[in-house]
Amino acid sequence: MEAQGDKSASTGCNSALTAESLIQLFSPPVSPARIDTSLTPDARRALWAGDSVHRARNLAQLAAALVHMRARLPDASYLEDMAANAHALAAAYAELAEEQAPGAKMPCADLLKRVVTGLVQLFGNGERPVRLRCSVAELWLTSEQRRALVLIASELVVNALKYAFPETGGNLAVRLIFDGPYAELIVEDDGVGLGPAAKPGNGSRILDELAMLLSAPIERADRPEGGLRAVVRLPLG
């Protein structure tokens, strides 16, 4: 499946309402209490399990707020497509926040595709269009695991849209594959990469804590051909 960000949001755009400014809202900071190293592993897991629910709900509310933004602007015809994309993204995040029966498993592929595609359609636009390739195998997880996996994908895609293509557009690929007793979420781009001076930031902490809920390490490295590759290796069974 391929998707390209809608270019209409870049025309006639109010300087305060660019894709670059709006996407900052979709990577909310983590409070110091969420990364308290004095907490036991069980306490950290419980804390982040609850935090992931709130994070999904907040993202749903943010996306929904974009739907209504055009009503508060004098000339916002260019926001029509953005509103439709934001509405679909809000619905996906709201579904992600829903709690299910403990231990019950549910499919991940459709929801993962909707979130990833929605983000690129909403923010991968303007003078730096981002082309998405998304290939996702079906994987059944508990609601907590699915939420953590999709939020990890969301964070990785948001990071790519924010930082990978500072001057030109590019390509972004999201895959969920099986490799023996593991499932792998792979997010890679052909952008500028991490670079030798890169340091772990707020986004890295969020990813590491969410990965803890999956017992799945995250590997992030520059690609030899250019760009960044992130892999989440999730043990099955």
PDB file of C-alpha atoms in Angstrom:
ATOM      1  CA  MET A   1       0.000   0.000   0.000  1.00  0.00           C
ATOM      2  CA  GLU A   2       1.302   3.460  -0.852  1.00  0.00           C
ATOM      3  CA  ALA A   3       0.174   6.799   0.485  1.00  0.00           C
ATOM      4  CA  GLN A   4       1.435  10.307  -0.118  1.00  0.00           C
ATOM      5  CA  GLY A   5       0.741  13.259   2.104  1.00  0.00           C
ATOM      6  CA  ASP A   6      -1.950  15.589   0.819  1.00  0.00           C
ATOM      7  CA  LYS A   7      -0.401  18.783  -0.547  1.00  0.00           C
ATOM      8  CA  SER A   8      -3.472  20.943  -0.123  1.00  0.00           C
ATOM      9  CA  ALA A   9      -2.667  21.936   3.437  1.00  0.00           C
ATOM     10  CA  SER A  10       0.366  23.877   2.259  1.00  0.00           C
ATOM     11  CA  THR A  11      -1.546  26.346   0.091  1.00  0.00           C
ATOM     12  CA  GLY A  12      -2.797  29.547   1.634  1.00  0.00           C
ATOM     13  CA  CYS A  13      -1.690  28.228   4.992  1.00  0.00           C
ATOM     14  CA  ASN A  14      -1.686  30.414   8.038  1.00  0.00           C
ATOM     15  CA  SER A  15       1.920  30.520   9.280  1.00  0.00           C
ATOM     16  CA  ALA A  16       0.825  29.191  12.657  1.00  0.00           C
ATOM     17  CA  LEU A  17      -0.888  26.191  11.084  1.00  0.00           C
ATOM     18  CA  THR A  18       1.735  24.358   9.097  1.00  0.00           C
ATOM     19  CA  ALA A  19       2.303  20.618   9.123  1.00  0.00           C
ATOM     20  CA  GLU A  20       5.591  21.312  10.903  1.00  0.00           C
ATOM     21  CA  SER A  21       3.925  23.201  13.738  1.00  0.00           C
ATOM     22  CA  LEU A  22       0.963  20.875  14.147  1.00  0.00           C
ATOM     23  CA  ILE A  23       2.974  17.653  14.249  1.00  0.00           C
ATOM     24  CA  GLN A  24       4.808  18.865  17.356  1.00  0.00           C
ATOM     25  CA  LEU A  25       1.571  18.219  19.250  1.00  0.00           C
ATOM     26  CA  PHE A  26       1.623  14.548  18.282  1.00  0.00           C
ATOM     27  CA  SER A  27       4.800  13.760  20.188  1.00  0.00           C
ATOM     28  CA  PRO A  28       3.896  14.934  23.703  1.00  0.00           C
ATOM     29  CA  PRO A  29       6.706  15.052  26.258  1.00  0.00           C
ATOM     30  CA  VAL A  30       7.064  12.492  28.997  1.00  0.00           C
ATOM     31  CA  SER A  31       7.062  13.682  32.593  1.00  0.00           C
ATOM     32  CA  PRO A  32      10.062  12.876  34.811  1.00  0.00           C
ATOM     33  CA  ALA A  33       7.831  10.662  36.979  1.00  0.00           C
ATOM     34  CA  ARG A  34       7.363   8.364  33.990  1.00  0.00           C
ATOM     35  CA  ILE A  35      11.077   7.600  33.815  1.00  0.00           C
ATOM     36  CA  ASP A  36      11.796   7.323  37.550  1.00  0.00           C
ATOM     37  CA  THR A  37      14.603   4.762  37.693  1.00  0.00           C
ATOM     38  CA  SER A  38      13.893   4.053  41.364  1.00  0.00           C
ATOM     39  CA  LEU A  39      10.624   2.325  40.482  1.00  0.00           C
ATOM     40  CA  THR A  40      10.547  -1.455  40.389  1.00  0.00           C
ATOM     41  CA  PRO A  41      10.057  -3.084  36.971  1.00  0.00           C
ATOM     42  CA  ASP A  42       6.501  -4.072  37.920  1.00  0.00           C
ATOM     43  CA  ALA A  43       5.695  -0.537  39.062  1.00  0.00           C
ATOM     44  CA  ARG A  44       7.126   0.962  35.870  1.00  0.00           C
ATOM     45  CA  ARG A  45       5.168  -1.503  33.773  1.00  0.00           C
ATOM     46  CA  ALA A  46       1.895  -0.651  35.557  1.00  0.00           C
ATOM     47  CA  LEU A  47       2.632   3.071  35.238  1.00  0.00           C
ATOM     48  CA  TRP A  48       3.293   2.884  31.510  1.00  0.00           C
ATOM     49  CA  ALA A  49       0.380   0.554  30.855  1.00  0.00           C
ATOM     50  CA  GLY A  50      -1.869   3.280  32.226  1.00  0.00           C
ATOM     51  CA  ASP A  51       0.087   6.041  30.526  1.00  0.00           C
ATOM     52  CA  SER A  52      -0.316   4.380  27.132  1.00  0.00           C
ATOM     53  CA  VAL A  53      -4.112   4.528  27.507  1.00  0.00           C
ATOM     54  CA  HIS A  54      -3.983   8.239  28.319  1.00  0.00           C
ATOM     55  CA  ARG A  55      -1.511   8.867  25.496  1.00  0.00           C
ATOM     56  CA  ALA A  56      -3.802   7.200  22.943  1.00  0.00           C
ATOM     57  CA  ARG A  57      -6.810   9.158  24.233  1.00  0.00           C
ATOM     58  CA  ASN A  58      -4.903  12.441  24.100  1.00  0.00           C
ATOM     59  CA  LEU A  59      -3.790  11.775  20.539  1.00  0.00           C
ATOM     60  CA  ALA A  60      -7.401  11.018  19.589  1.00  0.00           C
ATOM     61  CA  GLN A  61      -8.503  14.331  21.112  1.00  0.00           C
ATOM     62  CA  LEU A  62      -5.726  16.232  19.321  1.00  0.00           C
ATOM     63  CA  ALA A  63      -6.665  14.742  15.970  1.00  0.00           C
ATOM     64  CA  ALA A  64     -10.350  15.455  16.616  1.00  0.00           C
ATOM     65  CA  ALA A  65      -9.521  19.069  17.460  1.00  0.00           C
ATOM     66  CA  LEU A  66      -7.994  19.502  14.003  1.00  0.00           C
ATOM     67  CA  VAL A  67     -11.311  18.472  12.457  1.00  0.00           C
ATOM     68  CA  HIS A  68     -13.005  21.526  13.953  1.00  0.00           C
ATOM     69  CA  MET A  69     -10.148  23.977  13.406  1.00  0.00           C
ATOM     70  CA  ARG A  70     -11.443  25.163  10.028  1.00  0.00           C
ATOM     71  CA  ALA A  71     -14.597  26.534  11.672  1.00  0.00           C
ATOM     72  CA  ARG A  72     -12.493  29.050  13.612  1.00  0.00           C
ATOM     73  CA  LEU A  73     -10.573  30.438  10.660  1.00  0.00           C
ATOM     74  CA  PRO A  74     -11.773  33.062   8.137  1.00  0.00           C
ATOM     75  CA  ASP A  75     -10.380  31.257   5.061  1.00  0.00           C
ATOM     76  CA  ALA A  76      -9.822  27.582   5.706  1.00  0.00           C
ATOM     77  CA  SER A  77     -10.967  25.793   2.573  1.00  0.00           C
ATOM     78  CA  TYR A  78      -7.514  24.237   2.346  1.00  0.00           C
ATOM     79  CA  LEU A  79      -8.208  22.461   5.643  1.00  0.00           C
ATOM     80  CA  GLU A  80     -11.059  20.329   4.265  1.00  0.00           C
ATOM     81  CA  ASP A  81      -8.840  17.425   3.332  1.00  0.00           C
ATOM     82  CA  MET A  82      -6.869  17.829   6.539  1.00  0.00           C
ATOM     83  CA  ALA A  83     -10.105  17.631   8.521  1.00  0.00           C
ATOM     84  CA  ALA A  84     -11.096  14.367   6.839  1.00  0.00           C
ATOM     85  CA  ASN A  85      -7.672  12.866   7.495  1.00  0.00           C
ATOM     86  CA  ALA A  86      -7.704  14.087  11.089  1.00  0.00           C
ATOM     87  CA  HIS A  87     -11.150  12.590  11.652  1.00  0.00           C
ATOM     88  CA  ALA A  88      -9.961   9.169  10.475  1.00  0.00           C
ATOM     89  CA  LEU A  89      -6.820   9.406  12.595  1.00  0.00           C
ATOM     90  CA  ALA A  90      -8.827  10.428  15.667  1.00  0.00           C
ATOM     91  CA  ALA A  91     -11.073   7.381  15.244  1.00  0.00           C
ATOM     92  CA  ALA A  92      -8.040   5.099  15.018  1.00  0.00           C
ATOM     93  CA  TYR A  93      -6.423   6.507  18.171  1.00  0.00           C
ATOM     94  CA  ALA A  94      -9.752   6.318  20.030  1.00  0.00           C
ATOM     95  CA  GLU A  95     -10.058   2.643  19.111  1.00  0.00           C
ATOM     96  CA  LEU A  96      -6.506   2.104  20.287  1.00  0.00           C
ATOM     97  CA  ALA A  97      -7.399   3.513  23.718  1.00  0.00           C
ATOM     98  CA  GLU A  98     -10.301   1.106  24.243  1.00  0.00           C
ATOM     99  CA  GLU A  99      -9.841  -1.497  26.948  1.00  0.00           C
ATOM    100  CA  GLN A 100     -10.667  -5.126  26.238  1.00  0.00           C
ATOM    101  CA  ALA A 101     -11.193  -8.149  28.457  1.00  0.00           C
ATOM    102  CA  PRO A 102      -7.951  -9.112  30.239  1.00  0.00           C
ATOM    103  CA  GLY A 103      -5.986 -11.562  28.146  1.00  0.00           C
ATOM    104  CA  ALA A 104      -8.250 -11.227  25.111  1.00  0.00           C
ATOM    105  CA  LYS A 105      -6.328 -10.909  21.868  1.00  0.00           C
ATOM    106  CA  MET A 106      -7.225  -8.797  18.865  1.00  0.00           C
ATOM    107  CA  PRO A 107      -5.807  -8.125  15.397  1.00  0.00           C
ATOM    108  CA  CYS A 108      -3.240  -5.348  14.925  1.00  0.00           C
ATOM    109  CA  ALA A 109      -2.762  -4.954  11.170  1.00  0.00           C
ATOM    110  CA  ASP A 110      -5.726  -2.751  10.276  1.00  0.00           C
ATOM    111  CA  LEU A 111      -5.306  -0.363  13.198  1.00  0.00           C
ATOM    112  CA  LEU A 112      -1.558  -0.080  12.655  1.00  0.00           C
ATOM    113  CA  LYS A 113      -2.091   0.759   8.973  1.00  0.00           C
ATOM    114  CA  ARG A 114      -4.742   3.363   9.785  1.00  0.00           C
ATOM    115  CA  VAL A 115      -2.559   5.196  12.296  1.00  0.00           C
ATOM    116  CA  VAL A 116       0.579   5.146  10.142  1.00  0.00           C
ATOM    117  CA  THR A 117      -1.246   6.118   6.951  1.00  0.00           C
ATOM    118  CA  GLY A 118      -3.251   8.790   8.763  1.00  0.00           C
ATOM    119  CA  LEU A 119      -0.121  10.450  10.123  1.00  0.00           C
ATOM    120  CA  VAL A 120       1.556  10.569   6.704  1.00  0.00           C
ATOM    121  CA  GLN A 121      -1.570  11.847   4.972  1.00  0.00           C
ATOM    122  CA  LEU A 122      -1.989  14.521   7.626  1.00  0.00           C
ATOM    123  CA  PHE A 123       1.607  15.695   7.978  1.00  0.00           C
ATOM    124  CA  GLY A 124       3.664  14.373   5.060  1.00  0.00           C
ATOM    125  CA  ASN A 125       2.625  17.172   2.766  1.00  0.00           C
ATOM    126  CA  GLY A 126       3.630  20.515   1.319  1.00  0.00           C
ATOM    127  CA  GLU A 127       7.026  21.118  -0.243  1.00  0.00           C
ATOM    128  CA  ARG A 128       8.500  17.977   1.342  1.00  0.00           C
ATOM    129  CA  PRO A 129       6.099  15.181   0.393  1.00  0.00           C
ATOM    130  CA  VAL A 130       6.661  11.855   2.105  1.00  0.00           C
ATOM    131  CA  ARG A 131       5.828   8.654   0.238  1.00  0.00           C
ATOM    132  CA  LEU A 132       4.743   5.755   2.425  1.00  0.00           C
ATOM    133  CA  ARG A 133       5.026   2.031   1.805  1.00  0.00           C
ATOM    134  CA  CYS A 134       3.170   0.001   4.411  1.00  0.00           C
ATOM    135  CA  SER A 135       3.203  -3.798   4.502  1.00  0.00           C
ATOM    136  CA  VAL A 136       1.798  -5.285   7.684  1.00  0.00           C
ATOM    137  CA  ALA A 137       1.272  -8.951   8.499  1.00  0.00           C
ATOM    138  CA  GLU A 138      -1.602  -9.831  10.782  1.00  0.00           C
ATOM    139  CA  LEU A 139      -0.619 -10.175  14.412  1.00  0.00           C
ATOM    140  CA  TRP A 140      -2.885 -10.863  17.376  1.00  0.00           C
ATOM    141  CA  LEU A 141      -1.992  -9.215  20.686  1.00  0.00           C
ATOM    142  CA  THR A 142      -3.659  -8.221  23.941  1.00  0.00           C
ATOM    143  CA  SER A 143      -5.023  -4.683  24.081  1.00  0.00           C
ATOM    144  CA  GLU A 144      -2.045  -3.533  26.167  1.00  0.00           C
ATOM    145  CA  GLN A 145       0.446  -5.062  23.743  1.00  0.00           C
ATOM    146  CA  ARG A 146      -1.359  -3.771  20.668  1.00  0.00           C
ATOM    147  CA  ARG A 147      -1.541  -0.287  22.163  1.00  0.00           C
ATOM    148  CA  ALA A 148       2.183  -0.290  22.929  1.00  0.00           C
ATOM    149  CA  LEU A 149       3.102  -1.571  19.460  1.00  0.00           C
ATOM    150  CA  VAL A 150       0.942   0.953  17.592  1.00  0.00           C
ATOM    151  CA  LEU A 151       2.119   3.840  19.789  1.00  0.00           C
ATOM    152  CA  ILE A 152       5.718   2.836  19.076  1.00  0.00           C
ATOM    153  CA  ALA A 153       4.974   2.868  15.352  1.00  0.00           C
ATOM    154  CA  SER A 154       3.209   6.216  15.760  1.00  0.00           C
ATOM    155  CA  GLU A 155       6.166   7.744  17.594  1.00  0.00           C
ATOM    156  CA  LEU A 156       8.667   6.432  15.036  1.00  0.00           C
ATOM    157  CA  VAL A 157       6.619   7.772  12.124  1.00  0.00           C
ATOM    158  CA  VAL A 158       6.138  11.155  13.809  1.00  0.00           C
ATOM    159  CA  ASN A 159       9.887  11.347  14.448  1.00  0.00           C
ATOM    160  CA  ALA A 160      10.599  10.572  10.792  1.00  0.00           C
ATOM    161  CA  LEU A 161       8.140  13.215   9.614  1.00  0.00           C
ATOM    162  CA  LYS A 162       9.666  15.775  11.978  1.00  0.00           C
ATOM    163  CA  TYR A 163      13.355  15.149  11.493  1.00  0.00           C
ATOM    164  CA  ALA A 164      14.206  12.861   8.563  1.00  0.00           C
ATOM    165  CA  PHE A 165      13.523  15.275   5.706  1.00  0.00           C
ATOM    166  CA  PRO A 166      14.534  18.820   6.694  1.00  0.00           C
ATOM    167  CA  GLU A 167      15.074  20.059   3.131  1.00  0.00           C
ATOM    168  CA  THR A 168      13.411  17.658   0.706  1.00  0.00           C
ATOM    169  CA  GLY A 169      10.778  14.932   0.773  1.00  0.00           C
ATOM    170  CA  GLY A 170      11.562  11.262   0.874  1.00  0.00           C
ATOM    171  CA  ASN A 171      10.420   7.719   1.429  1.00  0.00           C
ATOM    172  CA  LEU A 172       9.143   6.041   4.568  1.00  0.00           C
ATOM    173  CA  ALA A 173       8.507   2.305   4.913  1.00  0.00           C
ATOM    174  CA  VAL A 174       6.640   0.537   7.723  1.00  0.00           C
ATOM    175  CA  ARG A 175       6.605  -3.254   7.894  1.00  0.00           C
ATOM    176  CA  LEU A 176       5.397  -5.859  10.368  1.00  0.00           C
ATOM    177  CA  ILE A 177       6.862  -9.261   9.572  1.00  0.00           C
ATOM    178  CA  PHE A 178       7.442 -12.629  11.200  1.00  0.00           C
ATOM    179  CA  ASP A 179      10.949 -13.944  11.790  1.00  0.00           C
ATOM    180  CA  GLY A 180      10.840 -17.349  13.449  1.00  0.00           C
ATOM    181  CA  PRO A 181       9.651 -16.943  17.065  1.00  0.00           C
ATOM    182  CA  TYR A 182       9.553 -13.154  16.710  1.00  0.00           C
ATOM    183  CA  ALA A 183       7.474 -10.460  15.085  1.00  0.00           C
ATOM    184  CA  GLU A 184       9.413  -7.445  13.864  1.00  0.00           C
ATOM    185  CA  LEU A 185       8.129  -3.911  13.438  1.00  0.00           C
ATOM    186  CA  ILE A 186      10.465  -2.126  11.034  1.00  0.00           C
ATOM    187  CA  VAL A 187      10.262   1.602  10.341  1.00  0.00           C
ATOM    188  CA  GLU A 188      12.871   3.030   7.970  1.00  0.00           C
ATOM    189  CA  ASP A 189      13.398   6.140   5.907  1.00  0.00           C
ATOM    190  CA  ASP A 190      15.903   7.510   3.399  1.00  0.00           C
ATOM    191  CA  GLY A 191      16.347  10.809   5.186  1.00  0.00           C
ATOM    192  CA  VAL A 192      19.283  12.363   7.006  1.00  0.00           C
ATOM    193  CA  GLY A 193      19.703   9.606   9.605  1.00  0.00           C
ATOM    194  CA  LEU A 194      20.809   9.947  13.199  1.00  0.00           C
ATOM    195  CA  GLY A 195      24.228  11.396  12.540  1.00  0.00           C
ATOM    196  CA  PRO A 196      27.313  11.040  14.768  1.00  0.00           C
ATOM    197  CA  ALA A 197      26.172  13.752  17.195  1.00  0.00           C
ATOM    198  CA  ALA A 198      22.743  12.260  17.874  1.00  0.00           C
ATOM    199  CA  LYS A 199      21.805  11.889  21.527  1.00  0.00           C
ATOM    200  CA  PRO A 200      18.853  10.055  23.119  1.00  0.00           C
ATOM    201  CA  GLY A 201      16.005  12.459  23.716  1.00  0.00           C
ATOM    202  CA  ASN A 202      12.442  12.527  24.963  1.00  0.00           C
ATOM    203  CA  GLY A 203      11.226  10.423  22.039  1.00  0.00           C
ATOM    204  CA  SER A 204      13.794   7.724  22.774  1.00  0.00           C
ATOM    205  CA  ARG A 205      12.649   7.487  26.375  1.00  0.00           C
ATOM    206  CA  ILE A 206       9.028   7.096  25.315  1.00  0.00           C
ATOM    207  CA  LEU A 207       9.963   4.361  22.850  1.00  0.00           C
ATOM    208  CA  ASP A 208      12.057   2.484  25.387  1.00  0.00           C
ATOM    209  CA  GLU A 209       9.326   2.559  28.017  1.00  0.00           C
ATOM    210  CA  LEU A 210       6.636   1.438  25.576  1.00  0.00           C
ATOM    211  CA  ALA A 211       8.945  -1.340  24.360  1.00  0.00           C
ATOM    212  CA  MET A 212       9.211  -2.523  27.957  1.00  0.00           C
ATOM    213  CA  LEU A 213       5.495  -3.389  27.826  1.00  0.00           C
ATOM    214  CA  LEU A 214       6.282  -5.737  24.944  1.00  0.00           C
ATOM    215  CA  SER A 215       9.529  -7.151  26.369  1.00  0.00           C
ATOM    216  CA  ALA A 216      10.904  -6.066  23.005  1.00  0.00           C
ATOM    217  CA  PRO A 217      14.118  -4.079  22.564  1.00  0.00           C
ATOM    218  CA  ILE A 218      14.289  -1.280  19.989  1.00  0.00           C
ATOM    219  CA  GLU A 219      17.318  -1.007  17.741  1.00  0.00           C
ATOM    220  CA  ARG A 220      17.892   2.312  15.952  1.00  0.00           C
ATOM    221  CA  ALA A 221      20.745   2.807  13.523  1.00  0.00           C
ATOM    222  CA  ASP A 222      21.708   4.666  10.379  1.00  0.00           C
ATOM    223  CA  ARG A 223      21.220   2.710   7.155  1.00  0.00           C
ATOM    224  CA  PRO A 224      24.335   2.159   5.003  1.00  0.00           C
ATOM    225  CA  GLU A 225      22.473   3.586   2.005  1.00  0.00           C
ATOM    226  CA  GLY A 226      21.305   6.608   3.989  1.00  0.00           C
ATOM    227  CA  GLY A 227      18.474   7.262   6.405  1.00  0.00           C
ATOM    228  CA  LEU A 228      17.403   5.598   9.631  1.00  0.00           C
ATOM    229  CA  ARG A 229      16.162   2.102  10.435  1.00  0.00           C
ATOM    230  CA  ALA A 230      14.337   1.220  13.658  1.00  0.00           C
ATOM    231  CA  VAL A 231      13.442  -2.362  14.534  1.00  0.00           C
ATOM    232  CA  VAL A 232      11.234  -3.611  17.371  1.00  0.00           C
ATOM    233  CA  ARG A 233      11.716  -7.357  17.874  1.00  0.00           C
ATOM    234  CA  LEU A 234       8.702  -8.773  19.697  1.00  0.00           C
ATOM    235  CA  PRO A 235       8.900 -12.316  21.105  1.00  0.00           C
ATOM    236  CA  LEU A 236       5.871 -14.474  20.301  1.00  0.00           C
ATOM    237  CA  GLY A 237       4.331 -17.090  22.532  1.00  0.00           C
TER     238      GLY A 237
END
